[in-house]
XYZ file of C-alpha atoms in Angstrom:
732
model
C 0.000 0.000 0.000
C 2.924 2.310 0.566
C 4.131 2.805 -2.987
C 2.619 5.705 -4.933
C 3.021 5.898 -8.664
C 5.705 8.252 -9.901
C 4.417 11.077 -12.094
C 4.498 9.955 -15.693
C 7.535 11.493 -17.345
C 8.080 12.132 -21.022
C 11.506 11.889 -22.512
C 11.560 15.554 -23.501
C 11.001 16.750 -19.922
C 13.999 14.956 -18.436
C 17.316 16.769 -18.272
C 20.084 14.635 -19.759
C 23.015 15.084 -17.386
C 25.772 15.310 -19.971
C 27.921 17.833 -18.150
C 28.510 21.571 -17.810
C 31.285 23.945 -16.790
C 31.503 24.625 -13.061
C 33.454 27.632 -11.822
C 35.121 28.059 -8.453
C 37.862 30.227 -6.984
C 41.180 29.626 -5.290
C 42.290 32.756 -3.465
C 45.739 34.067 -2.597
C 45.477 37.011 -0.190
C 48.305 39.524 0.047
C 49.096 41.963 2.829
C 52.005 43.978 1.552
C 51.897 46.917 3.978
C 52.020 49.601 1.311
C 53.247 47.353 -1.523
C 51.097 47.585 -4.642
C 50.299 44.635 -6.894
C 50.577 45.687 -10.533
C 50.521 42.807 -12.985
C 49.877 39.064 -13.198
C 50.826 36.571 -15.901
C 51.095 32.790 -16.278
C 53.778 31.350 -18.562
C 53.419 28.398 -20.905
C 54.366 25.991 -18.113
C 51.592 27.288 -15.846
C 53.797 29.238 -13.444
C 51.952 32.279 -12.147
C 54.046 35.344 -11.477
C 53.009 38.716 -10.111
C 54.740 42.044 -10.418
C 54.516 44.265 -7.353
C 55.922 47.700 -6.628
C 58.767 46.032 -4.720
C 59.545 43.231 -7.151
C 58.363 39.841 -8.325
C 55.970 37.590 -6.407
C 54.588 34.119 -6.877
C 52.056 31.841 -5.189
C 52.393 29.627 -2.153
C 50.109 26.650 -1.499
C 46.409 27.327 -2.043
C 43.499 25.113 -3.030
C 39.722 25.380 -3.102
C 38.402 26.623 0.265
C 41.972 26.757 1.596
C 43.576 30.049 0.529
C 47.244 30.261 -0.284
C 49.348 33.417 -0.212
C 51.350 35.770 -2.404
C 55.053 35.682 -1.482
C 58.327 37.011 -2.814
C 59.638 35.049 -5.798
C 63.254 34.108 -5.127
C 63.443 31.491 -7.881
C 66.091 33.583 -9.661
C 67.720 35.126 -6.608
C 69.569 37.891 -8.478
C 66.280 39.246 -9.804
C 65.909 41.078 -6.493
C 68.536 43.537 -7.716
C 66.356 44.564 -10.658
C 63.854 47.418 -10.592
C 61.172 45.908 -12.795
C 58.400 48.210 -13.995
C 56.432 45.905 -16.315
C 56.116 42.261 -17.292
C 54.661 40.606 -20.421
C 54.619 37.232 -22.149
C 56.519 36.534 -25.347
C 56.207 33.085 -26.899
C 54.697 32.038 -23.570
C 57.770 33.140 -21.583
C 58.141 35.903 -19.001
C 59.847 39.043 -20.296
C 60.651 41.988 -18.042
C 61.136 45.721 -18.429
C 63.467 47.482 -16.024
C 65.008 50.922 -16.038
C 67.679 50.004 -18.557
C 66.732 46.905 -20.539
C 64.167 44.434 -21.811
C 65.287 41.005 -20.632
C 64.211 37.452 -19.811
C 65.443 34.336 -18.051
C 64.102 32.244 -20.938
C 66.090 31.386 -24.079
C 69.177 30.786 -21.922
C 68.962 34.398 -20.777
C 70.096 35.638 -24.201
C 67.389 38.319 -24.430
C 68.953 41.536 -23.089
C 68.235 44.734 -24.993
C 68.777 48.313 -23.902
C 65.615 50.310 -24.583
C 67.310 53.735 -24.250
C 64.522 55.309 -22.159
C 65.305 56.994 -18.858
C 62.004 56.303 -17.088
C 60.168 53.458 -18.870
C 56.624 52.700 -17.734
C 55.197 49.976 -19.976
C 55.865 47.787 -22.988
C 54.327 45.168 -25.265
C 55.749 42.230 -27.216
C 54.905 40.061 -30.193
C 56.007 36.501 -30.838
C 58.840 37.681 -33.080
C 60.574 39.072 -29.980
C 59.814 42.592 -31.085
C 59.018 45.130 -28.379
C 57.388 48.525 -28.174
C 58.499 50.424 -25.064
C 57.238 53.738 -23.660
C 57.850 56.169 -20.848
C 54.332 57.520 -21.248
C 55.073 59.760 -24.215
C 58.227 58.582 -25.996
C 58.090 55.292 -27.928
C 60.971 52.982 -28.846
C 60.515 50.000 -31.147
C 62.994 47.135 -30.693
C 63.787 44.517 -33.327
C 66.706 42.112 -33.589
C 68.194 43.282 -30.322
C 68.304 46.994 -31.139
C 66.146 50.108 -31.033
C 64.995 50.416 -34.628
C 62.605 53.376 -34.358
C 61.798 56.216 -31.991
C 58.633 58.288 -31.801
C 56.546 60.516 -29.593
C 52.919 60.642 -28.455
C 51.504 64.041 -27.508
C 48.928 64.596 -24.821
C 48.216 62.875 -21.534
C 50.512 59.852 -21.817
C 50.310 56.201 -22.777
C 48.806 53.885 -20.154
C 48.789 50.553 -21.985
C 50.215 48.806 -25.051
C 49.044 45.546 -26.664
C 49.942 43.525 -29.724
C 47.342 42.026 -32.047
C 47.422 38.275 -31.228
C 46.881 37.260 -34.859
C 48.911 39.980 -36.580
C 52.249 40.627 -34.968
C 52.848 43.659 -37.200
C 50.224 45.716 -35.346
C 50.598 47.239 -31.897
C 47.922 49.378 -30.264
C 48.471 52.064 -27.664
C 45.989 53.530 -25.206
C 46.122 57.009 -23.745
C 43.385 58.496 -21.537
C 42.153 60.477 -24.526
C 43.119 58.427 -27.589
C 43.872 55.071 -29.211
C 46.907 54.751 -31.494
C 48.103 52.084 -33.913
C 51.717 51.293 -34.727
C 52.620 49.230 -37.819
C 55.983 47.478 -37.485
C 56.534 46.972 -41.220
C 56.392 50.708 -41.961
C 57.048 52.191 -38.509
C 53.824 54.111 -38.995
C 52.224 55.594 -35.861
C 48.651 56.808 -36.256
C 45.924 58.056 -33.950
C 42.780 56.097 -34.791
C 40.364 57.230 -32.056
C 39.954 60.244 -29.803
C 37.839 60.383 -26.665
C 37.925 60.813 -22.891
C 38.135 58.614 -19.834
C 39.858 55.684 -21.561
C 41.310 53.305 -18.965
C 42.160 49.865 -20.413
C 41.742 47.857 -23.609
C 42.488 44.642 -25.455
C 42.176 43.109 -28.919
C 39.225 40.833 -29.696
C 40.790 38.802 -32.486
C 37.610 36.796 -33.105
C 35.745 39.918 -34.199
C 38.850 41.932 -35.196
C 37.862 44.712 -32.805
C 39.347 46.639 -29.920
C 37.445 46.392 -26.629
C 37.995 49.686 -24.818
C 37.125 50.180 -21.150
C 36.369 53.664 -19.914
C 35.498 55.380 -16.654
C 31.838 54.845 -17.550
C 31.322 51.683 -19.595
C 33.058 50.114 -22.563
C 32.814 50.192 -26.335
C 34.106 48.290 -29.320
C 36.258 49.915 -31.947
C 37.322 49.014 -35.491
C 41.143 48.692 -35.332
C 41.535 49.827 -38.946
C 39.410 52.971 -39.103
C 38.946 53.646 -35.406
C 35.188 53.810 -35.760
C 33.080 52.883 -32.742
C 31.044 49.721 -33.341
C 27.599 50.032 -31.774
C 26.928 52.063 -28.641
C 28.914 52.386 -25.457
C 27.709 49.661 -23.089
C 26.771 50.755 -19.586
C 24.359 48.039 -18.496
C 27.101 46.358 -16.504
C 27.697 45.315 -12.902
C 29.967 48.364 -12.647
C 31.015 50.823 -15.338
C 34.431 52.046 -14.174
C 36.693 49.670 -16.090
C 40.201 49.231 -14.688
C 41.297 46.203 -16.735
C 40.234 44.509 -19.981
C 41.288 41.101 -21.278
C 39.684 39.060 -24.051
C 39.939 35.358 -23.216
C 38.676 32.715 -25.650
C 36.611 35.385 -27.372
C 34.914 36.611 -24.186
C 35.812 40.054 -22.829
C 36.684 40.155 -19.122
C 36.529 43.424 -17.231
C 38.115 44.417 -13.955
C 36.549 47.197 -11.906
C 36.795 48.676 -8.392
C 33.830 46.435 -7.534
C 34.983 43.070 -8.803
C 35.225 41.558 -12.260
C 32.790 40.256 -14.838
C 32.788 38.482 -18.171
C 30.350 38.902 -21.025
C 29.728 35.517 -22.583
C 28.927 34.672 -26.181
C 25.194 34.575 -25.398
C 25.481 38.120 -23.931
C 24.911 36.887 -20.376
C 27.124 38.312 -17.645
C 28.946 36.357 -14.958
C 29.963 38.564 -12.045
C 32.848 37.732 -9.723
C 32.886 39.948 -6.646
C 33.185 39.560 -2.912
C 35.283 37.086 -0.976
C 33.575 34.051 -2.483
C 35.662 34.848 -5.539
C 38.325 37.459 -4.757
C 40.596 38.583 -1.899
C 39.458 42.142 -2.662
C 37.181 43.887 -5.120
C 39.627 46.452 -6.555
C 40.737 44.587 -9.690
C 43.961 45.862 -11.239
C 44.747 43.207 -13.861
C 43.184 40.246 -15.678
C 45.116 37.459 -17.401
C 44.831 33.956 -18.802
C 45.797 31.387 -16.187
C 46.950 27.767 -16.341
C 44.498 25.012 -17.267
C 41.918 27.427 -18.701
C 41.701 29.443 -15.502
C 41.404 33.216 -15.314
C 43.652 35.311 -13.077
C 41.998 38.282 -11.382
C 44.587 40.422 -9.629
C 43.269 42.758 -6.955
C 44.902 45.215 -4.601
C 44.482 42.575 -1.872
C 45.743 39.493 -3.692
C 44.898 37.111 -6.499
C 41.725 35.225 -7.283
C 42.151 32.297 -9.670
C 38.837 31.404 -11.275
C 38.881 27.750 -12.317
C 36.507 26.139 -14.778
C 36.023 22.406 -14.677
C 33.694 20.104 -16.559
C 31.364 18.081 -14.364
C 27.922 16.541 -14.377
C 25.237 17.366 -11.855
C 25.837 13.915 -10.408
C 29.533 14.682 -9.908
C 28.548 17.930 -8.224
C 26.191 15.942 -6.004
C 29.002 13.594 -5.020
C 31.209 16.556 -4.105
C 28.421 17.941 -1.935
C 27.760 14.541 -0.374
C 31.360 14.531 0.818
C 31.081 18.128 2.031
C 28.112 17.181 4.207
C 29.793 14.120 5.679
C 33.102 15.869 6.390
C 31.800 19.008 8.081
C 28.035 19.071 8.605
C 26.800 16.071 10.600
C 26.164 16.827 14.290
C 24.783 13.869 16.231
C 23.068 12.805 13.015
C 21.630 16.276 12.335
C 22.310 18.215 9.156
C 24.092 21.220 10.707
C 25.819 24.473 9.814
C 29.502 25.026 10.538
C 29.504 28.287 12.525
C 31.944 30.446 14.475
C 34.408 30.532 11.591
C 37.005 33.274 11.260
C 37.090 34.800 7.777
C 36.097 31.606 6.000
C 38.690 29.388 7.707
C 36.957 26.007 7.943
C 39.314 24.814 10.666
C 38.048 27.479 13.078
C 34.351 26.550 12.984
C 32.151 24.335 15.106
C 28.868 22.519 14.474
C 26.111 24.776 15.715
C 22.662 23.849 16.930
C 19.616 25.518 15.404
C 15.979 26.126 16.218
C 15.355 24.305 12.960
C 17.664 21.319 13.322
C 14.664 19.081 12.708
C 13.627 20.946 9.554
C 17.076 21.162 7.957
C 17.672 17.518 8.804
C 14.267 16.578 7.381
C 15.297 17.958 3.988
C 18.632 16.135 4.104
C 16.901 12.945 5.255
C 14.445 13.239 2.364
C 17.355 13.833 -0.032
C 19.081 10.634 1.049
C 15.798 8.725 0.848
C 15.299 9.975 -2.717
C 18.883 8.994 -3.450
C 18.378 5.499 -2.066
C 15.104 5.049 -3.950
C 16.870 6.141 -7.153
C 20.226 4.386 -6.869
C 19.842 1.702 -4.198
C 23.197 2.735 -2.711
C 23.899 1.357 0.740
C 25.620 4.587 1.707
C 22.390 6.513 1.147
C 20.505 4.047 3.338
C 23.146 4.383 6.046
C 22.736 8.159 5.976
C 18.955 7.807 6.161
C 19.166 5.540 9.173
C 21.599 7.846 10.982
C 19.538 11.013 10.486
C 16.245 9.254 11.169
C 17.693 8.124 14.490
C 18.598 11.719 15.343
C 15.052 12.766 14.456
C 13.633 9.975 16.628
C 15.674 11.150 19.602
C 13.928 14.519 19.386
C 10.840 12.688 20.630
C 12.352 10.651 23.447
C 14.773 13.190 24.912
C 11.941 15.284 26.365
C 9.219 14.226 28.846
C 6.179 15.228 26.718
C 4.683 12.274 24.874
C 4.666 12.785 21.113
C 6.273 16.224 21.327
C 9.382 16.771 19.162
C 12.183 18.901 20.575
C 13.678 21.472 18.272
C 17.158 20.115 18.973
C 19.389 18.655 21.645
C 22.921 19.441 22.784
C 25.370 18.378 25.456
C 25.469 20.323 28.705
C 29.111 21.171 28.267
C 30.413 23.395 31.072
C 27.680 22.748 33.610
C 24.184 21.543 34.330
C 22.199 24.801 34.196
C 20.429 26.305 31.232
C 22.246 29.626 31.309
C 25.403 28.098 29.855
C 23.642 28.114 26.497
C 22.582 31.104 24.468
C 18.810 30.687 24.800
C 17.754 29.738 28.338
C 14.043 30.144 27.550
C 14.159 27.335 25.031
C 16.768 25.008 26.520
C 15.595 22.497 29.116
C 17.534 19.955 31.137
C 16.976 16.442 29.858
C 16.516 13.483 32.169
C 19.237 11.783 30.144
C 22.588 12.729 31.704
C 24.778 15.283 29.952
C 22.044 16.680 27.653
C 19.768 19.655 27.094
C 16.746 19.637 24.829
C 15.231 22.618 23.044
C 11.543 23.420 23.505
C 8.986 25.760 21.807
C 8.891 23.647 18.632
C 7.189 25.332 15.677
C 4.963 24.359 12.783
C 7.808 24.441 10.257
C 9.520 21.720 12.274
C 6.338 19.633 12.360
C 5.650 19.815 8.627
C 9.310 19.059 7.861
C 9.161 15.964 10.067
C 5.980 14.621 8.478
C 7.300 15.284 4.971
C 10.570 13.428 5.576
C 8.967 10.567 7.498
C 6.458 10.116 4.675
C 9.193 10.043 2.037
C 11.158 7.462 4.027
C 8.068 5.354 4.751
C 7.087 5.327 1.092
C 10.416 5.029 -0.678
C 12.968 3.331 1.553
C 12.674 -0.396 1.026
C 14.125 -1.335 4.406
C 11.621 -2.722 6.883
C 13.112 -1.460 10.134
C 13.650 2.040 8.762
C 10.211 2.195 7.182
C 8.490 1.036 10.374
C 10.437 3.579 12.394
C 9.327 6.401 10.079
C 5.670 5.299 10.301
C 5.880 5.121 14.077
C 7.223 8.668 14.174
C 4.398 9.894 11.936
C 1.885 8.341 14.297
C 3.700 9.657 17.355
C 3.663 13.279 16.213
C 0.194 13.270 14.694
C -1.204 11.407 17.691
C 0.070 14.207 19.912
C -1.383 16.917 17.678
C -4.831 15.334 17.383
C -4.948 14.457 21.082
C -4.215 18.084 21.956
C -6.960 19.525 19.753
C -4.594 20.316 16.851
C -1.929 22.054 18.908
C 1.689 21.259 19.760
C 1.662 21.347 23.554
C 4.997 22.001 25.249
C 6.423 20.928 28.620
C 4.521 23.762 30.330
C 1.159 22.439 29.139
C 0.667 25.361 26.740
C 0.601 25.373 22.940
C 3.813 26.620 21.366
C 3.664 29.966 19.600
C 3.563 28.484 16.109
C 2.347 24.904 16.569
C -1.345 25.734 16.066
C -3.718 24.233 13.503
C -6.993 24.463 15.455
C -9.880 26.199 13.624
C -10.262 28.683 16.458
C -6.755 29.912 15.672
C -6.586 29.372 11.909
C -9.957 30.843 10.981
C -9.428 33.877 13.179
C -7.168 35.229 10.427
C -8.733 37.262 7.618
C -9.036 35.172 4.458
C -6.204 37.012 2.688
C -3.650 36.434 5.471
C -1.310 33.666 4.385
C -1.278 31.754 7.672
C -4.944 30.827 7.223
C -4.213 29.123 3.903
C -0.838 27.731 5.014
C -1.938 26.114 8.264
C -4.978 24.578 6.630
C -2.881 23.188 3.784
C -0.245 21.804 6.155
C -2.553 20.066 8.600
C -4.607 18.368 5.869
C -1.402 17.080 4.280
C -0.151 15.883 7.664
C -3.396 14.094 8.496
C -3.509 12.459 5.059
C 0.060 11.223 5.531
C -0.798 9.794 8.939
C -3.883 8.021 7.608
C -2.089 6.715 4.521
C 0.575 4.924 6.548
C -1.318 3.981 9.732
C -4.874 3.524 8.385
C -6.207 4.916 11.663
C -9.709 6.321 11.005
C -9.172 9.169 13.459
C -6.788 10.935 11.100
C -9.175 10.697 8.152
C -12.154 11.767 10.232
C -10.294 14.759 11.625
C -9.222 15.885 8.166
C -12.719 15.663 6.693
C -14.171 17.447 9.699
C -11.762 20.324 9.080
C -12.529 20.442 5.358
C -16.299 20.016 5.553
C -17.167 21.839 8.766
C -14.427 24.428 9.206
C -13.626 25.579 5.670
C -10.121 24.128 5.488
C -10.554 22.943 1.913
C -11.631 26.417 0.899
C -8.697 27.852 2.874
C -6.064 25.722 1.222
C -7.479 26.175 -2.277
C -7.553 29.973 -2.014
C -5.555 31.414 -4.956
C -2.219 32.974 -4.113
C -3.199 36.199 -5.827
C -5.666 36.799 -2.968
C -2.950 36.546 -0.314
C -1.699 39.920 0.887
C -1.676 42.337 3.773
C -4.407 42.128 6.384
C -7.251 44.592 5.865
C -7.548 47.738 7.929
C -8.895 47.000 11.356
C -7.455 43.495 11.557
C -5.792 42.435 14.814
C -2.127 43.166 15.438
C -1.104 39.509 15.022
C -2.660 39.342 11.569
C -1.084 42.663 10.628
C 2.343 41.448 11.736
C 2.120 38.115 9.953
C 1.017 39.703 6.675
C 3.362 42.680 6.499
C 5.244 41.036 3.601
C 5.509 37.745 1.719
C 6.947 35.089 4.002
C 9.404 32.834 2.203
C 9.598 30.449 5.143
C 5.920 29.868 4.470
C 6.821 28.829 0.918
C 9.104 26.146 2.305
C 6.361 24.937 4.630
C 3.770 24.883 1.839
C 5.930 22.794 -0.464
C 7.034 20.393 2.265
C 3.342 19.858 2.967
C 2.463 19.370 -0.692
C 4.122 15.953 -0.705
C 1.567 14.533 1.717
C -1.251 16.719 0.413
C -0.949 15.515 -3.189
C 0.598 12.049 -3.062
C -1.535 10.758 -0.193
C -4.792 12.481 -1.154
C -7.910 10.716 0.133
C -9.386 10.505 -3.377
C -8.781 11.571 -6.960
C -11.241 14.454 -6.750
C -9.294 16.026 -3.924
C -5.979 15.242 -5.629
C -7.073 17.165 -8.718
C -8.016 20.159 -6.579
C -4.761 19.968 -4.658
C -2.822 19.869 -7.926
C -4.461 23.106 -9.024
C -3.513 24.767 -5.721
C 0.089 23.574 -5.967
C 0.529 24.812 -9.498
C -1.128 28.121 -8.589
C 1.489 28.551 -5.871
C 4.250 27.560 -8.278
C 3.116 30.246 -10.714
C 3.613 32.825 -7.967
C 7.103 31.435 -7.269
C 8.330 31.272 -10.861
C 10.168 34.628 -10.920
C 12.529 33.384 -8.183
C 13.639 30.393 -10.291
C 13.940 28.437 -7.048
C 15.232 25.023 -8.038
C 13.545 23.157 -5.195
C 10.061 24.511 -5.890
C 10.351 24.021 -9.648
C 11.336 20.400 -9.116
C 8.827 19.830 -6.322
C 5.980 20.847 -8.623
C 6.852 17.852 -10.811
C 4.849 15.684 -8.376
C 1.798 17.020 -10.236
C 3.284 16.167 -13.654
C 6.350 17.703 -15.251
C 5.193 18.592 -18.738
C 5.437 22.327 -18.188
C 7.522 22.963 -15.080
C 10.452 25.336 -15.519
C 12.965 22.540 -15.944
C 15.561 24.722 -17.655
C 15.447 27.159 -14.751
C 15.683 24.320 -12.227
C 18.785 22.939 -13.947
C 20.200 26.469 -14.208
C 19.735 26.826 -10.448
C 21.571 23.551 -9.760
C 24.414 24.380 -12.137
C 24.862 27.959 -10.945
C 24.812 27.166 -7.240
C 28.357 27.828 -5.976
C 30.620 25.042 -4.787
C 31.751 27.430 -2.063
C 28.938 27.472 0.532
C 30.702 29.793 2.970
C 28.529 32.711 4.057
C 30.605 35.431 2.435
C 29.313 38.969 2.310
C 27.730 39.721 -1.059
C 26.707 43.104 -2.483
C 24.679 43.614 -5.651
C 22.570 46.703 -4.978
C 25.148 48.927 -6.694
C 24.914 47.087 -9.992
C 23.976 48.927 -13.169
C 22.907 45.810 -15.085
C 19.840 45.172 -12.928
C 16.373 46.675 -13.267
C 15.070 47.810 -9.865
C 11.393 47.440 -9.053
C 9.289 49.552 -6.735
C 8.788 48.105 -3.227
C 6.126 45.397 -3.307
C 4.481 42.764 -1.114
C 6.460 39.937 -2.711
C 9.790 41.562 -1.901
C 10.901 41.292 -5.530
C 13.604 43.937 -5.817
C 14.628 43.522 -9.476
C 13.011 42.367 -12.682
C 15.215 39.294 -13.227
C 16.665 37.152 -10.454
C 20.450 36.873 -10.278
C 22.308 33.541 -10.470
C 22.774 31.709 -7.153
C 26.557 32.125 -7.230
C 26.152 35.922 -7.245
C 23.860 35.923 -4.195
C 24.482 35.260 -0.542
C 24.265 31.645 0.565
C 20.767 30.970 1.868
C 18.315 28.159 2.347
C 15.078 27.600 0.484
C 13.187 29.758 2.980
C 14.937 32.950 1.815
C 13.950 35.593 -0.713
C 16.139 35.069 -3.774
C 15.638 38.723 -4.696
C 17.637 39.865 -1.662
C 20.590 41.626 -3.263
C 22.966 42.148 -0.334
C 23.844 40.069 2.691
C 26.101 37.377 4.030
C 28.151 36.915 7.165
C 31.781 37.753 6.339
C 32.854 34.130 6.161
C 31.603 33.268 9.651
C 29.775 30.071 8.668
C 29.505 27.375 6.000
C 26.099 26.020 5.019
C 25.492 22.347 4.446
C 24.626 21.228 0.936
C 22.345 18.605 2.472
C 19.269 20.817 2.428
C 20.334 23.598 0.056
C 21.349 21.478 -2.964
C 21.164 17.721 -2.433
C 17.485 17.938 -1.552
C 16.293 19.375 -4.904
C 18.819 17.329 -6.906
C 17.894 13.917 -5.522
C 14.199 14.752 -5.579
C 14.601 15.625 -9.255
C 16.406 12.349 -9.868
C 13.639 10.376 -8.157
C 10.843 12.227 -9.963
C 12.579 11.649 -13.277
C 13.038 15.275 -14.331
C 16.821 14.977 -13.937
C 18.492 12.037 -15.570
C 21.448 9.954 -14.507
C 24.842 11.108 -15.824
C 25.210 10.388 -19.513
C 28.144 8.214 -20.479
C 30.286 10.065 -22.982
């Protein structure tokens, strides 16, 4: 009786997991005490070298989530005697400009040419070992080991020189007010563009154009005639361009507020904040080893790596992340108390919602086991289900789930913990338990227990899940649809009684939410226990107290309480509550899959899809995938996959800022809390759970915690695998 049919899936609504490119950063902070970082390059062997105001640097250690450092490069110890002012690549080798010469340690050190400039500032090279050197106004062209030509640029001074990567006879020069071209075959120097606020540029060989960054946007320029191609582009994350580099046909831009790349499909990927960079003031951009991109900032180097992986491979990385750092007594926990993102400094914190976050992880592992049959997934299910079960037996109230439990630690009184009103001494030695359990905990428990009872083909585990369903729902029904705490009083949020629920105006979300949740919970309890009491209670609520009408109420009718409503209603309806969204969807599993009859199931399906329509702008992967329980023919599968792909591998709670961006379209304040017209990718937002508003532009916690992937990512992925909207990895 326990197995429900999967939604029928068509081949064209299943994502074929053939792989994608995942980006992540390895950071190398630098604290130079007044030393400025100027340039970064990687040679043909993959060695990364940095030029600073006090000499050459290179990288020490460093791997994903474990930053390295920028240190003095003593590889060639006599280089410390040189005063190097610029560094370029020639034939993939490092070449240096100092006050007297252009030289290199490559080619047996044979390259050593006097440039004849007193105060050189910059130079460029082509693969013929020809060099164009400047002091800001004078120009010297070097060929065959000698200065072949000398010239002069009037005006404000040259700030950058580049060579055309596919035509070594053409050099281009950038001044704040002009672009020049130098032809090596004729020694012809020509001004091809005049303007203001020019800051950096590069050659886009694919389109045979110059990409010119300015103090307010960028433009493209024809390198032959100097004509501007199109309009100056200002719809960018930030418009003050400090560095430009075209890499594999895509222009990268450094700014004082991070870096971004404009891809071939015109989409923008923004790299800012400590998830990606040691600092946001980008001074140089370069091609790195193994298809990486080097983003040099005033505070160090960020190396953006790109690796091919499938969603399944990403899932396996996250599975390991959870097991290594996020299991606390079987709970799915957050690593907190970290210092600036250092994983070694954190500890596993308890939460008011330990039961909820663990419910989502437990469901994820149950979906995984039902999909793959892996013993490891079953082991994880059993461990977390045991932690959930202890929530019920660690406190003295029959059928009441604690929020969490924790060791007593330093003593045996409640005040040693941060929340003495919630924490209670357990009869079991050495433990506290956390009281005041809320409705989001209850619905999370019933959801996860139902998934385990239905899908995990392991008798002991299944029976344990069913017993827990009956335990919790028995308590709720016995106490007149309330969660009653150790003090004999209902908890603040554990209330599903009609006297409470129907006291809300019809457009206050809690009236719809609580009705939807309790019917789903009662249906789940009846489905697995077959106890008539649960069915009778549910039908009494629907037929005699309007709960069916409540839960079917369209989302467009939900809003602020009307004038004159009580203060509680006003408070609860001041804005859209995204925690409510999580509670709704967790409840939809039992509401839809365990419906008492097909007539009700059809009505429930309409309500679920109505809610999904309201959620679509957020492109929330979990809710898109969850809606597939009603049939996946027209869910936003592309957006769900986009969400899973774009979610960052780095789940540290770094501070993120987007409100300054000039490529977003702000909206007027609204009930939904939608701040901009189009939601940003997950890896450009702060790390948050599914109960957060994905239109929140700024936030984070300065690297003080790392979230678990158990609820944030593994839950929607494995649910999608079970429901058939995400396929197994495709063998190449």
